[in-house]
mmCIF file of C-alpha atoms in Angstrom:
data_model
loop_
_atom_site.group_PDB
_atom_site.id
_atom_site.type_symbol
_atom_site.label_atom_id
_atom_site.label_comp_id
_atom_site.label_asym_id
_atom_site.label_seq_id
_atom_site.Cartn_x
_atom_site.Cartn_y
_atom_site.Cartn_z
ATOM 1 C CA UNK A 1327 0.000 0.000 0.000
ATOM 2 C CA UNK A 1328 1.497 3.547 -0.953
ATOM 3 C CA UNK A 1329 -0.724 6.648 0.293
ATOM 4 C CA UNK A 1330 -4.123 4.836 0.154
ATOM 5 C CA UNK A 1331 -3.027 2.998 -3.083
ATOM 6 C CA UNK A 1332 -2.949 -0.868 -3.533
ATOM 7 C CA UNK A 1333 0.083 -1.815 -6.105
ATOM 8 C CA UNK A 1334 -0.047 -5.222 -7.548
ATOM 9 C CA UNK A 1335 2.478 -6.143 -10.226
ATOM 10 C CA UNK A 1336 1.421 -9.191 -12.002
ATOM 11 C CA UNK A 1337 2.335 -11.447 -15.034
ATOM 12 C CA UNK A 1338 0.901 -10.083 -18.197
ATOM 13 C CA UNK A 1339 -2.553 -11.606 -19.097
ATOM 14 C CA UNK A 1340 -4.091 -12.377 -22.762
ATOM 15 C CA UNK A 1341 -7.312 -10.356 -21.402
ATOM 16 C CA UNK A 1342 -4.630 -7.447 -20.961
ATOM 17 C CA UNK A 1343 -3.714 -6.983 -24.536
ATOM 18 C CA UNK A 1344 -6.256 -4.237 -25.511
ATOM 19 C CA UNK A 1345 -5.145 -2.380 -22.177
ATOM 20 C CA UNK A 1346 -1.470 -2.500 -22.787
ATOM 21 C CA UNK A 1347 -1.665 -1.211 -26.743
ATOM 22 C CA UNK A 1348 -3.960 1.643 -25.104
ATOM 23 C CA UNK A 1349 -1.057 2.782 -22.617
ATOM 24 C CA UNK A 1350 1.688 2.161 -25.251
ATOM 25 C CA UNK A 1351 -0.095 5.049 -27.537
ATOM 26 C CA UNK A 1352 -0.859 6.978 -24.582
ATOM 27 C CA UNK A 1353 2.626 6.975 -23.317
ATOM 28 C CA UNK A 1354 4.416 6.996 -26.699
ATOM 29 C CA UNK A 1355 5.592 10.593 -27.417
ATOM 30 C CA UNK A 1356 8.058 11.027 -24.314
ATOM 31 C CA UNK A 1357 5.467 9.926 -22.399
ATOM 32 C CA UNK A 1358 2.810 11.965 -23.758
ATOM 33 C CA UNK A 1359 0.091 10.378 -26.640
ATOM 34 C CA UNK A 1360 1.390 9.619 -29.444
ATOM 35 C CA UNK A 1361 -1.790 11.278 -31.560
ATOM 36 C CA UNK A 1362 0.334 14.710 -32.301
ATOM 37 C CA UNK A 1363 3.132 12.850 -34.188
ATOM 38 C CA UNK A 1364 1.393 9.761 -35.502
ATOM 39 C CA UNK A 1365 -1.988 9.345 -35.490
ATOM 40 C CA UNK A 1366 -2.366 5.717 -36.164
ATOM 41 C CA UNK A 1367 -2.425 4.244 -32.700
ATOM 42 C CA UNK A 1368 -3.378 0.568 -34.595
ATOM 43 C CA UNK A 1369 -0.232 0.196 -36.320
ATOM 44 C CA UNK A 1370 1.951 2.405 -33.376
ATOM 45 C CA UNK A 1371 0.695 -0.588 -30.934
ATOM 46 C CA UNK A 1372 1.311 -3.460 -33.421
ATOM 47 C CA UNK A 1373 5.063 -2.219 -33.994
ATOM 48 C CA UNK A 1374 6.043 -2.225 -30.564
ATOM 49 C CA UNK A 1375 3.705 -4.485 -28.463
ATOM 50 C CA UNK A 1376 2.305 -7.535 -30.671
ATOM 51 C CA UNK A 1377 5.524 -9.190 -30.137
ATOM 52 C CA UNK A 1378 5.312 -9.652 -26.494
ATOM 53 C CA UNK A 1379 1.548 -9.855 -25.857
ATOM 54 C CA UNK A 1380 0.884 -12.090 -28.835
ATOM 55 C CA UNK A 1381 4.534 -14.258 -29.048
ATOM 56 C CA UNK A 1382 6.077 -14.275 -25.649
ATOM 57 C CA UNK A 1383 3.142 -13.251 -23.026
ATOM 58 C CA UNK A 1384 5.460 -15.227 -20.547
ATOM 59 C CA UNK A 1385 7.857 -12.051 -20.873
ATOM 60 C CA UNK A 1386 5.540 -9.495 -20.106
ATOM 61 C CA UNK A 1387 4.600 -7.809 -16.369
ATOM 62 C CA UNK A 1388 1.985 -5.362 -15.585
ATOM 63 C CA UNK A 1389 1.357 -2.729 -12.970
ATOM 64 C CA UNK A 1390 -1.858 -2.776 -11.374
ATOM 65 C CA UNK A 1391 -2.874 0.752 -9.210
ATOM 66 C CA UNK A 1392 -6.338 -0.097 -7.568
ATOM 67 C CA UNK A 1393 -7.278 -2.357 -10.106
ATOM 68 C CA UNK A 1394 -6.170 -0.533 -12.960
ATOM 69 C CA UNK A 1395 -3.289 -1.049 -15.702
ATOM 70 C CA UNK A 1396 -1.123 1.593 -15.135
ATOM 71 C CA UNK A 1397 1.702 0.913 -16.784
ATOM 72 C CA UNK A 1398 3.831 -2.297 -18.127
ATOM 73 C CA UNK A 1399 6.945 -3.925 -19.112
ATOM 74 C CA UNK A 1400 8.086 -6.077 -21.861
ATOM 75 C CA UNK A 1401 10.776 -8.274 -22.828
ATOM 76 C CA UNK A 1402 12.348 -11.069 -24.410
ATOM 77 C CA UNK A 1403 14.183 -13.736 -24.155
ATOM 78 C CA UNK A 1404 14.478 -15.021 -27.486
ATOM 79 C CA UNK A 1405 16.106 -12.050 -29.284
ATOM 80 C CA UNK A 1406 16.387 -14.059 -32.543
ATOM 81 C CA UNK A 1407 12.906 -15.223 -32.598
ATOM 82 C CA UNK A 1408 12.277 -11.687 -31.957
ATOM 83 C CA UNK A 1409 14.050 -10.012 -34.436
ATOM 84 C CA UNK A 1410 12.607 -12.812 -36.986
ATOM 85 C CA UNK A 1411 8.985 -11.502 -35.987
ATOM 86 C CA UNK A 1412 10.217 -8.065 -36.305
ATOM 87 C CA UNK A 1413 11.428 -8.500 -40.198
ATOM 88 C CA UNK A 1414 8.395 -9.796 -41.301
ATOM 89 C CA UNK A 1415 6.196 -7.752 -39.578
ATOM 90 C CA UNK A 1416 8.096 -4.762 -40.749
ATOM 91 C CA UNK A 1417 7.119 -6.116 -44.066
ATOM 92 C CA UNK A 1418 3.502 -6.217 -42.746
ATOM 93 C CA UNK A 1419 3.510 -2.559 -41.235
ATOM 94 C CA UNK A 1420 4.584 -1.050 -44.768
ATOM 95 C CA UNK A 1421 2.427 -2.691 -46.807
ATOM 96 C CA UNK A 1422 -0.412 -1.763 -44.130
ATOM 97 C CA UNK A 1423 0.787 1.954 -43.794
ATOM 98 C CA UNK A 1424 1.526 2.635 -47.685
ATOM 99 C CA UNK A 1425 -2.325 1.947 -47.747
ATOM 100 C CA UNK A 1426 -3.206 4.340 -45.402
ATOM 101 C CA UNK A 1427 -0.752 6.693 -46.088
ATOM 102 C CA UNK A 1428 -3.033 9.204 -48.402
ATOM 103 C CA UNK A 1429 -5.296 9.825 -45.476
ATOM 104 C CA UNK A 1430 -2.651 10.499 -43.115
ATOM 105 C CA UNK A 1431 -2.430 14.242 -41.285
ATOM 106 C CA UNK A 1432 1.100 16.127 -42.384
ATOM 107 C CA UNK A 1433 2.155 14.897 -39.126
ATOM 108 C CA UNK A 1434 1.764 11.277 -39.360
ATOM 109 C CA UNK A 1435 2.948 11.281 -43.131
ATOM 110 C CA UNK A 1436 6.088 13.445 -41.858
ATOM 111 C CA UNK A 1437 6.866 10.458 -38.866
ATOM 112 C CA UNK A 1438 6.208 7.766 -41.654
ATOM 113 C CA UNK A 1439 9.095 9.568 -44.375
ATOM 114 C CA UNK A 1440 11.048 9.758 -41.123
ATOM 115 C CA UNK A 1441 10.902 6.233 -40.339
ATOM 116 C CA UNK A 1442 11.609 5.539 -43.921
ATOM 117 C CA UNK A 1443 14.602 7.687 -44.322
ATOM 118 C CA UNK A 1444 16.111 8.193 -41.185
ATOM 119 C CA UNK A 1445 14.663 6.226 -38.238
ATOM 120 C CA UNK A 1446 17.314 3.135 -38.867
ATOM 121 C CA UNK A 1447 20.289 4.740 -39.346
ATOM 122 C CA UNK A 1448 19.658 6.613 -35.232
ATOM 123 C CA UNK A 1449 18.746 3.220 -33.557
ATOM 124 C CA UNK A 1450 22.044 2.741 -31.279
ATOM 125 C CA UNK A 1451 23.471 -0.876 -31.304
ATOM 126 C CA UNK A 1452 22.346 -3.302 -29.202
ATOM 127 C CA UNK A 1453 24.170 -6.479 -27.589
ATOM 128 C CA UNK A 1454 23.181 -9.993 -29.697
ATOM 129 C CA UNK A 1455 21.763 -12.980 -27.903
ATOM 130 C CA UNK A 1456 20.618 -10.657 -25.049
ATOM 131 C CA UNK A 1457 17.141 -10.065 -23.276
ATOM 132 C CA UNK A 1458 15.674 -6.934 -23.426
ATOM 133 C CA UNK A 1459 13.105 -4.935 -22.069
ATOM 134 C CA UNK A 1460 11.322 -1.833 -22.437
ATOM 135 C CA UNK A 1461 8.843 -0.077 -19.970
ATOM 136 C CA UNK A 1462 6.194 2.501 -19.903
ATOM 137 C CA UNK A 1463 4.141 3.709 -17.224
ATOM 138 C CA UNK A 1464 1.149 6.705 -17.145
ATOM 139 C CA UNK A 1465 2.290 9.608 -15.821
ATOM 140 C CA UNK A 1466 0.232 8.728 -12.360
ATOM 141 C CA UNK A 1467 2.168 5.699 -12.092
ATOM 142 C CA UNK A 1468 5.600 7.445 -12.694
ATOM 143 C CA UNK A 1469 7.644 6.898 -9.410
ATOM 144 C CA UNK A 1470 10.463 5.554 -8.390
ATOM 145 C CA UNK A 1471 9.005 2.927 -6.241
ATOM 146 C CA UNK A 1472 7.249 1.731 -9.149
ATOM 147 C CA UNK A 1473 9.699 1.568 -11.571
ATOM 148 C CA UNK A 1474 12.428 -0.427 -10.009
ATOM 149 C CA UNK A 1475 9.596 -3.191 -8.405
ATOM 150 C CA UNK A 1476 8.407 -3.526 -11.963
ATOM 151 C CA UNK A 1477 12.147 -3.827 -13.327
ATOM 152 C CA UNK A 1478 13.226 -6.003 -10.550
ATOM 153 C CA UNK A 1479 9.987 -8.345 -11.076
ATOM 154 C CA UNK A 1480 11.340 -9.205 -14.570
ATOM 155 C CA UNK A 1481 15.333 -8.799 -13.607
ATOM 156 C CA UNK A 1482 14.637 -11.686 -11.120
ATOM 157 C CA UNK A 1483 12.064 -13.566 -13.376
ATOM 158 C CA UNK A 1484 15.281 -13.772 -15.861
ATOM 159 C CA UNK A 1485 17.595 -15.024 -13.694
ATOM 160 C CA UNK A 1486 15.738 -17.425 -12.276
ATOM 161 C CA UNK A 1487 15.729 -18.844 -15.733
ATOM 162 C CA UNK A 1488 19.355 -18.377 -16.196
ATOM 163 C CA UNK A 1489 20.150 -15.565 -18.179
ATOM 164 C CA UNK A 1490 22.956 -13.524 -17.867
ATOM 165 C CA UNK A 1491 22.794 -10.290 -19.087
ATOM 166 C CA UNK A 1492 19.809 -8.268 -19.657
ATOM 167 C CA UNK A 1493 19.771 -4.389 -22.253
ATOM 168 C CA UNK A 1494 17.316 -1.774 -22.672
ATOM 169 C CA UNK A 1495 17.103 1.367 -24.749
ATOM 170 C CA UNK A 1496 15.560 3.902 -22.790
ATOM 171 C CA UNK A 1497 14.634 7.468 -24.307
ATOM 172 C CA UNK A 1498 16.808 10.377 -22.802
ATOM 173 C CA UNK A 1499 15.848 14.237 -22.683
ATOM 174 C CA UNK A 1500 16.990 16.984 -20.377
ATOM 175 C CA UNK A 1501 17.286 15.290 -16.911
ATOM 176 C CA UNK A 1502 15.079 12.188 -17.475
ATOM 177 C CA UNK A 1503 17.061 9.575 -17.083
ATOM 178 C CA UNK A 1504 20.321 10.422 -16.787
ATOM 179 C CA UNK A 1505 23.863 8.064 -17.049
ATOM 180 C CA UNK A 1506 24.068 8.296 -13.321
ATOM 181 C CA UNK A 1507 20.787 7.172 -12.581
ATOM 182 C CA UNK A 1508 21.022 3.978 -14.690
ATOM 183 C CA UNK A 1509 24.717 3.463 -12.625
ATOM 184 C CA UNK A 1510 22.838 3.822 -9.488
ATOM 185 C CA UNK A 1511 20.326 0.781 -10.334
ATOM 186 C CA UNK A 1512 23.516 -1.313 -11.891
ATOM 187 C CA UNK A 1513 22.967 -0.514 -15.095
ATOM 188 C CA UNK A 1514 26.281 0.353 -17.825
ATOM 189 C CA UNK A 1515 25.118 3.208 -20.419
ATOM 190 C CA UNK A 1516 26.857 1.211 -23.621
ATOM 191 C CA UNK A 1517 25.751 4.239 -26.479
ATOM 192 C CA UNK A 1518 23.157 6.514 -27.411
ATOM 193 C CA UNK A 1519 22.387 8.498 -30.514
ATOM 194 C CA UNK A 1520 19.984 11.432 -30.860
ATOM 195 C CA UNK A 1521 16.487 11.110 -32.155
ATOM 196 C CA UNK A 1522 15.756 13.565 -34.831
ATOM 197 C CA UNK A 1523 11.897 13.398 -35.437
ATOM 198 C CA UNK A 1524 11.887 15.238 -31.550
ATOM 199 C CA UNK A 1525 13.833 18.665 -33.169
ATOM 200 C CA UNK A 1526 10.978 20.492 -34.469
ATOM 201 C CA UNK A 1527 8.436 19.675 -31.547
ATOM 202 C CA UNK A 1528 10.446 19.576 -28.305
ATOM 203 C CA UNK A 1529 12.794 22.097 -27.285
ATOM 204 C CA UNK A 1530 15.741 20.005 -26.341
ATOM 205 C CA UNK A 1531 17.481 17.262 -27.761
ATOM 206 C CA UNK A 1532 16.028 13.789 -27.150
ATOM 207 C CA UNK A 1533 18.679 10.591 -27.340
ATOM 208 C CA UNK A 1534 17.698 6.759 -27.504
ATOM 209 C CA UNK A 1535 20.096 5.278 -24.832
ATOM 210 C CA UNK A 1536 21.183 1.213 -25.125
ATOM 211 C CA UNK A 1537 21.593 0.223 -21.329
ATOM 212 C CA UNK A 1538 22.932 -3.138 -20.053
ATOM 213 C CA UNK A 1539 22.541 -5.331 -16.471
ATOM 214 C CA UNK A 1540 24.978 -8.173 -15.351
ATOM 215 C CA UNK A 1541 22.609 -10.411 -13.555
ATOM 216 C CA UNK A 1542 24.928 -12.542 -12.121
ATOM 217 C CA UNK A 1543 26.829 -9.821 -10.990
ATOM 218 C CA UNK A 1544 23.272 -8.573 -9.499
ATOM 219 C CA UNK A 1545 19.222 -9.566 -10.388
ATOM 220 C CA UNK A 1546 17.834 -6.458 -8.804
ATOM 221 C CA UNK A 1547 17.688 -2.667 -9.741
ATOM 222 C CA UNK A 1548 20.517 -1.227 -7.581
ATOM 223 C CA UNK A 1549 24.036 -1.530 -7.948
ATOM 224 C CA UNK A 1550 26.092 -3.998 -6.404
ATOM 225 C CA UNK A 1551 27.317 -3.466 -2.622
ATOM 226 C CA UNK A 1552 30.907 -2.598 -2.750
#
């Protein structure tokens, strides 16, 4: 209990699919709805949740508040599976979006050329053969407490089934996040490279960040005792 609220962080469920593709577009511009720089929440989910809720559930936590989905995180620990999924689906998405495209707002057809031009050439490299993760919470949700019993609920559901290592690539603006937070938690900042479709609609620059865990070395979200 945390000031009158009850927290329950659970495995994900298949009856929380349409939940968790709602709070990925509500969450997915810095945090913010997507709807001002892509308007197509349908294919925004598919692209970065169908994956995990529809391939490897088993992966995949949620964050109850009173009842309610509040926020999640999902991973994998199959990253060529994965990236398999992600090729052909990638195929998928085009073909879907090319469709669509016409009726697309300036915006959305500006985040689409974007992703065509530009968005693969600023993803940082990431370790091979690794789980990964990515999180998102609602802006209610957002605290510290939160975050790190999520994390550690999947950083100890992965070494209990004997992985080593564990990455994520976290988005990075102004303070949020910073290189000495993810040391704190036992995290090593590996790269990052800046994200250009943020330049014209937030004032500062915005970075994609590849972090990585030892979990041998330590299955929680602090740094080792030294």
């Amino acid at each position: 209990m945390t000031a009158g609220k009850q927290l329950v962080i659970r495995k994900f469920k298949p009856a929380d699919r349409a939940r968790v593709r709602e709070l990925c577009c509500a969450t997915g511009f810095l945090g913010n709805p997507i709807d001002p720089v892509f308007e197509d929440r349908e294919l925004f989910a598919d692209y970065l949740t169908a994956y995990y809720t529809d391939w490897e559930p088993e992966s995949s936590f949620v964050l109850l508040v009173n009842g309610d989905i509040r926020g999640y995180l999902m991973g994998s620990r199959f990253p060529f599976r994965q990236q398999c999924y992600a090729f052909y689906q990638n195929i998928s998405l085009f073909l879907r979006g090319t469709l669509r495209y016409p009726r697309y707002n300036a915006a959305s057809k500006k985040f689409v050329q974007w992703i065509l031009r530009t968005a693969w050439r600023e993803v940082p490299a990431a370790p091979r053969r690794t789980a990964h993760f990515h999180i998102n919470l609602l802006p209610d949700a957002r605290q510290l407490a939160t975050s790190r019993a999520l994390t550690d609920s999947y950083l100890k559901y992965l070494h209990d089934l004997g992985e080593k290592r564990v990455y994520g690539q976290m988005v990075v603006f102004e303070d949020r996040r910073g290189e000495k937070m993810f040391e704190r938690y036992g995290f090593k900042v590996l790269n990052k490279s800046e994200i250009t479709k943020y330049r014209d609609i937030h004032p500062h620059p915005v970075y994609l960040c590849t972090v990585i865990k030892d979990l041998d070395e330590n299955n929680q979200c602090y740094a080792k005792a030294t």
